[in-house]
Amino acid sequence: MPVIRQFFKAYLTDGGVRTIVDSREFGRLADNPKVSLADVRALDQWREVIPEYVKDYVLLNAFAA
């Protein structure tokens, strides 16, 4: 499932993607080079699971640039 890996990586490393996903404004991903709107649609239920997993188990400071 490459789209899950790509979304996970983008959510971890890009604060802009995190903001868009957390605010559920997925339309703003239409022109995003890291995660497209089509990718988000392909995620189905994973688009809810991944952000919750990251919030619960990942220290985002380790990925901050």
mmCIF file of N, CA and C in Angstrom:
data_model
loop_
_atom_site.group_PDB
_atom_site.id
_atom_site.type_symbol
_atom_site.label_atom_id
_atom_site.label_comp_id
_atom_site.label_asym_id
_atom_site.label_seq_id
_atom_site.Cartn_x
_atom_site.Cartn_y
_atom_site.Cartn_z
ATOM 1 N N MET A 1 0.828 -1.178 0.000
ATOM 2 C CA MET A 1 0.000 0.000 0.000
ATOM 3 C C MET A 1 0.881 1.254 0.000
ATOM 4 N N PRO A 2 1.431 1.591 -1.127
ATOM 5 C CA PRO A 2 2.315 2.755 -1.205
ATOM 6 C C PRO A 2 1.624 4.062 -0.844
ATOM 7 N N VAL A 3 0.337 4.183 -1.105
ATOM 8 C CA VAL A 3 -0.358 5.439 -0.804
ATOM 9 C C VAL A 3 -0.425 5.670 0.709
ATOM 10 N N ILE A 4 -0.537 4.608 1.485
ATOM 11 C CA ILE A 4 -0.553 4.747 2.947
ATOM 12 C C ILE A 4 0.810 5.228 3.432
ATOM 13 N N ARG A 5 1.862 4.626 2.908
ATOM 14 C CA ARG A 5 3.219 5.023 3.291
ATOM 15 C C ARG A 5 3.479 6.484 2.911
ATOM 16 N N GLN A 6 3.068 6.865 1.721
ATOM 17 C CA GLN A 6 3.264 8.239 1.248
ATOM 18 C C GLN A 6 2.494 9.236 2.124
ATOM 19 N N PHE A 7 1.254 8.915 2.446
ATOM 20 C CA PHE A 7 0.448 9.791 3.294
ATOM 21 C C PHE A 7 1.044 9.890 4.695
ATOM 22 N N PHE A 8 1.469 8.762 5.241
ATOM 23 C CA PHE A 8 2.071 8.729 6.573
ATOM 24 C C PHE A 8 3.312 9.620 6.615
ATOM 25 N N LYS A 9 4.176 9.477 5.620
ATOM 26 C CA LYS A 9 5.402 10.275 5.562
ATOM 27 C C LYS A 9 5.086 11.758 5.417
ATOM 28 N N ALA A 10 4.151 12.102 4.545
ATOM 29 C CA ALA A 10 3.784 13.510 4.352
ATOM 30 C C ALA A 10 3.174 14.087 5.622
ATOM 31 N N TYR A 11 2.342 13.325 6.290
ATOM 32 C CA TYR A 11 1.717 13.799 7.527
ATOM 33 C C TYR A 11 2.771 14.028 8.604
ATOM 34 N N LEU A 12 3.769 13.166 8.668
ATOM 35 C CA LEU A 12 4.832 13.311 9.666
ATOM 36 C C LEU A 12 5.738 14.504 9.396
ATOM 37 N N THR A 13 6.105 14.696 8.147
ATOM 38 C CA THR A 13 7.167 15.646 7.827
ATOM 39 C C THR A 13 6.702 17.010 7.363
ATOM 40 N N ASP A 14 5.445 17.161 7.014
ATOM 41 C CA ASP A 14 4.971 18.430 6.459
ATOM 42 C C ASP A 14 3.863 19.013 7.339
ATOM 43 N N GLY A 15 4.185 20.094 8.012
ATOM 44 C CA GLY A 15 3.205 20.751 8.876
ATOM 45 C C GLY A 15 1.995 21.249 8.120
ATOM 46 N N GLY A 16 2.180 21.647 6.862
ATOM 47 C CA GLY A 16 1.060 22.099 6.046
ATOM 48 C C GLY A 16 0.066 20.984 5.779
ATOM 49 N N VAL A 17 0.588 19.821 5.453
ATOM 50 C CA VAL A 17 -0.277 18.655 5.224
ATOM 51 C C VAL A 17 -1.007 18.298 6.514
ATOM 52 N N ARG A 18 -0.280 18.326 7.636
ATOM 53 C CA ARG A 18 -0.903 18.031 8.936
ATOM 54 C C ARG A 18 -2.048 18.991 9.226
ATOM 55 N N THR A 19 -1.824 20.274 8.974
ATOM 56 C CA THR A 19 -2.860 21.280 9.220
ATOM 57 C C THR A 19 -4.087 21.022 8.360
ATOM 58 N N ILE A 20 -3.864 20.718 7.089
ATOM 59 C CA ILE A 20 -4.975 20.452 6.167
ATOM 60 C C ILE A 20 -5.761 19.225 6.618
ATOM 61 N N VAL A 21 -5.061 18.157 6.950
ATOM 62 C CA VAL A 21 -5.727 16.912 7.352
ATOM 63 C C VAL A 21 -6.463 17.100 8.673
ATOM 64 N N ASP A 22 -5.810 17.746 9.632
ATOM 65 C CA ASP A 22 -6.439 17.946 10.940
ATOM 66 C C ASP A 22 -7.677 18.826 10.856
ATOM 67 N N SER A 23 -7.677 19.784 9.928
ATOM 68 C CA SER A 23 -8.841 20.654 9.764
ATOM 69 C C SER A 23 -9.864 20.058 8.795
ATOM 70 N N ARG A 24 -9.519 18.893 8.225
ATOM 71 C CA ARG A 24 -10.390 18.168 7.286
ATOM 72 C C ARG A 24 -10.736 18.994 6.054
ATOM 73 N N GLU A 25 -9.823 19.850 5.618
ATOM 74 C CA GLU A 25 -9.983 20.648 4.402
ATOM 75 C C GLU A 25 -9.238 19.959 3.260
ATOM 76 N N PHE A 26 -9.655 18.753 2.934
ATOM 77 C CA PHE A 26 -8.936 17.920 1.979
ATOM 78 C C PHE A 26 -8.863 18.529 0.585
ATOM 79 N N GLY A 27 -9.777 19.386 0.235
ATOM 80 C CA GLY A 27 -9.747 20.049 -1.066
ATOM 81 C C GLY A 27 -8.482 20.853 -1.285
ATOM 82 N N ARG A 28 -7.867 21.310 -0.202
ATOM 83 C CA ARG A 28 -6.621 22.079 -0.316
ATOM 84 C C ARG A 28 -5.452 21.206 -0.761
ATOM 85 N N LEU A 29 -5.616 19.898 -0.769
ATOM 86 C CA LEU A 29 -4.562 18.992 -1.218
ATOM 87 C C LEU A 29 -4.570 18.801 -2.732
ATOM 88 N N ALA A 30 -5.502 19.423 -3.421
ATOM 89 C CA ALA A 30 -5.638 19.239 -4.864
ATOM 90 C C ALA A 30 -4.353 19.571 -5.612
ATOM 91 N N ASP A 31 -3.602 20.543 -5.136
ATOM 92 C CA ASP A 31 -2.366 20.923 -5.827
ATOM 93 C C ASP A 31 -1.122 20.692 -4.969
ATOM 94 N N ASN A 32 -1.236 19.819 -3.985
ATOM 95 C CA ASN A 32 -0.106 19.535 -3.105
ATOM 96 C C ASN A 32 0.805 18.497 -3.758
ATOM 97 N N PRO A 33 2.120 18.750 -3.819
ATOM 98 C CA PRO A 33 3.026 17.795 -4.475
ATOM 99 C C PRO A 33 3.301 16.527 -3.658
ATOM 100 N N LYS A 34 3.072 16.558 -2.350
ATOM 101 C CA LYS A 34 3.371 15.392 -1.514
ATOM 102 C C LYS A 34 2.207 14.417 -1.419
ATOM 103 N N VAL A 35 1.009 14.940 -1.302
ATOM 104 C CA VAL A 35 -0.192 14.110 -1.185
ATOM 105 C C VAL A 35 -1.283 14.749 -2.025
ATOM 106 N N SER A 36 -1.817 13.991 -2.945
ATOM 107 C CA SER A 36 -2.874 14.533 -3.799
ATOM 108 C C SER A 36 -4.246 14.213 -3.215
ATOM 109 N N LEU A 37 -5.225 14.884 -3.731
ATOM 110 C CA LEU A 37 -6.601 14.629 -3.319
ATOM 111 C C LEU A 37 -6.997 13.197 -3.676
ATOM 112 N N ALA A 38 -6.513 12.703 -4.815
ATOM 113 C CA ALA A 38 -6.794 11.318 -5.215
ATOM 114 C C ALA A 38 -6.183 10.330 -4.219
ATOM 115 N N ASP A 39 -4.987 10.648 -3.716
ATOM 116 C CA ASP A 39 -4.360 9.789 -2.706
ATOM 117 C C ASP A 39 -5.219 9.721 -1.450
ATOM 118 N N VAL A 40 -5.713 10.866 -1.022
ATOM 119 C CA VAL A 40 -6.542 10.919 0.189
ATOM 120 C C VAL A 40 -7.818 10.119 -0.010
ATOM 121 N N ARG A 41 -8.401 10.221 -1.173
ATOM 122 C CA ARG A 41 -9.614 9.440 -1.455
ATOM 123 C C ARG A 41 -9.320 7.945 -1.444
ATOM 124 N N ALA A 42 -8.143 7.560 -1.949
ATOM 125 C CA ALA A 42 -7.773 6.142 -2.000
ATOM 126 C C ALA A 42 -7.516 5.567 -0.610
ATOM 127 N N LEU A 43 -7.228 6.419 0.350
ATOM 128 C CA LEU A 43 -6.940 5.955 1.710
ATOM 129 C C LEU A 43 -8.156 5.371 2.408
ATOM 130 N N ASP A 44 -9.330 5.843 2.047
ATOM 131 C CA ASP A 44 -10.575 5.383 2.655
ATOM 132 C C ASP A 44 -10.515 5.538 4.173
ATOM 133 N N GLN A 45 -10.682 4.480 4.953
ATOM 134 C CA GLN A 45 -10.715 4.597 6.413
ATOM 135 C C GLN A 45 -9.354 4.946 6.998
ATOM 136 N N TRP A 46 -8.274 4.721 6.274
ATOM 137 C CA TRP A 46 -6.932 5.024 6.775
ATOM 138 C C TRP A 46 -6.712 6.517 6.977
ATOM 139 N N ARG A 47 -7.451 7.341 6.286
ATOM 140 C CA ARG A 47 -7.261 8.792 6.438
ATOM 141 C C ARG A 47 -7.675 9.258 7.832
ATOM 142 N N GLU A 48 -8.448 8.462 8.549
ATOM 143 C CA GLU A 48 -8.797 8.755 9.943
ATOM 144 C C GLU A 48 -7.808 8.091 10.908
ATOM 145 N N VAL A 49 -7.381 6.891 10.576
ATOM 146 C CA VAL A 49 -6.539 6.093 11.466
ATOM 147 C C VAL A 49 -5.125 6.666 11.577
ATOM 148 N N ILE A 50 -4.529 7.039 10.460
ATOM 149 C CA ILE A 50 -3.136 7.494 10.470
ATOM 150 C C ILE A 50 -2.937 8.734 11.333
ATOM 151 N N PRO A 51 -3.724 9.800 11.173
ATOM 152 C CA PRO A 51 -3.515 10.966 12.050
ATOM 153 C C PRO A 51 -3.695 10.641 13.531
ATOM 154 N N GLU A 52 -4.656 9.803 13.863
ATOM 155 C CA GLU A 52 -4.854 9.430 15.266
ATOM 156 C C GLU A 52 -3.665 8.633 15.790
ATOM 157 N N TYR A 53 -3.149 7.733 14.970
ATOM 158 C CA TYR A 53 -1.976 6.956 15.368
ATOM 159 C C TYR A 53 -0.785 7.881 15.622
ATOM 160 N N VAL A 54 -0.552 8.809 14.711
ATOM 161 C CA VAL A 54 0.573 9.740 14.856
ATOM 162 C C VAL A 54 0.408 10.573 16.120
ATOM 163 N N LYS A 55 -0.783 11.081 16.360
ATOM 164 C CA LYS A 55 -1.021 11.898 17.558
ATOM 165 C C LYS A 55 -0.783 11.101 18.839
ATOM 166 N N ASP A 56 -1.119 9.813 18.818
ATOM 167 C CA ASP A 56 -1.002 8.984 20.017
ATOM 168 C C ASP A 56 0.396 8.407 20.244
ATOM 169 N N TYR A 57 1.135 8.102 19.160
ATOM 170 C CA TYR A 57 2.349 7.305 19.318
ATOM 171 C C TYR A 57 3.634 7.893 18.738
ATOM 172 N N VAL A 58 3.572 8.999 18.022
ATOM 173 C CA VAL A 58 4.768 9.525 17.362
ATOM 174 C C VAL A 58 5.109 10.899 17.921
ATOM 175 N N LEU A 59 6.374 11.088 18.268
ATOM 176 C CA LEU A 59 6.853 12.400 18.691
ATOM 177 C C LEU A 59 7.202 13.199 17.440
ATOM 178 N N LEU A 60 6.371 14.169 17.107
ATOM 179 C CA LEU A 60 6.560 14.922 15.874
ATOM 180 C C LEU A 60 7.815 15.779 15.892
ATOM 181 N N ASN A 61 8.321 16.130 17.054
ATOM 182 C CA ASN A 61 9.539 16.934 17.125
ATOM 183 C C ASN A 61 10.718 16.238 16.457
ATOM 184 N N ALA A 62 10.726 14.929 16.433
ATOM 185 C CA ALA A 62 11.807 14.182 15.801
ATOM 186 C C ALA A 62 11.820 14.380 14.290
ATOM 187 N N PHE A 63 10.687 14.781 13.714
ATOM 188 C CA PHE A 63 10.583 14.938 12.269
ATOM 189 C C PHE A 63 10.572 16.394 11.837
ATOM 190 N N ALA A 64 10.603 17.311 12.775
ATOM 191 C CA ALA A 64 10.585 18.739 12.443
ATOM 192 C C ALA A 64 11.903 19.133 11.799
ATOM 193 N N ALA A 65 11.796 19.942 10.788
ATOM 194 C CA ALA A 65 13.008 20.379 10.072
ATOM 195 C C ALA A 65 13.589 21.626 10.680
#
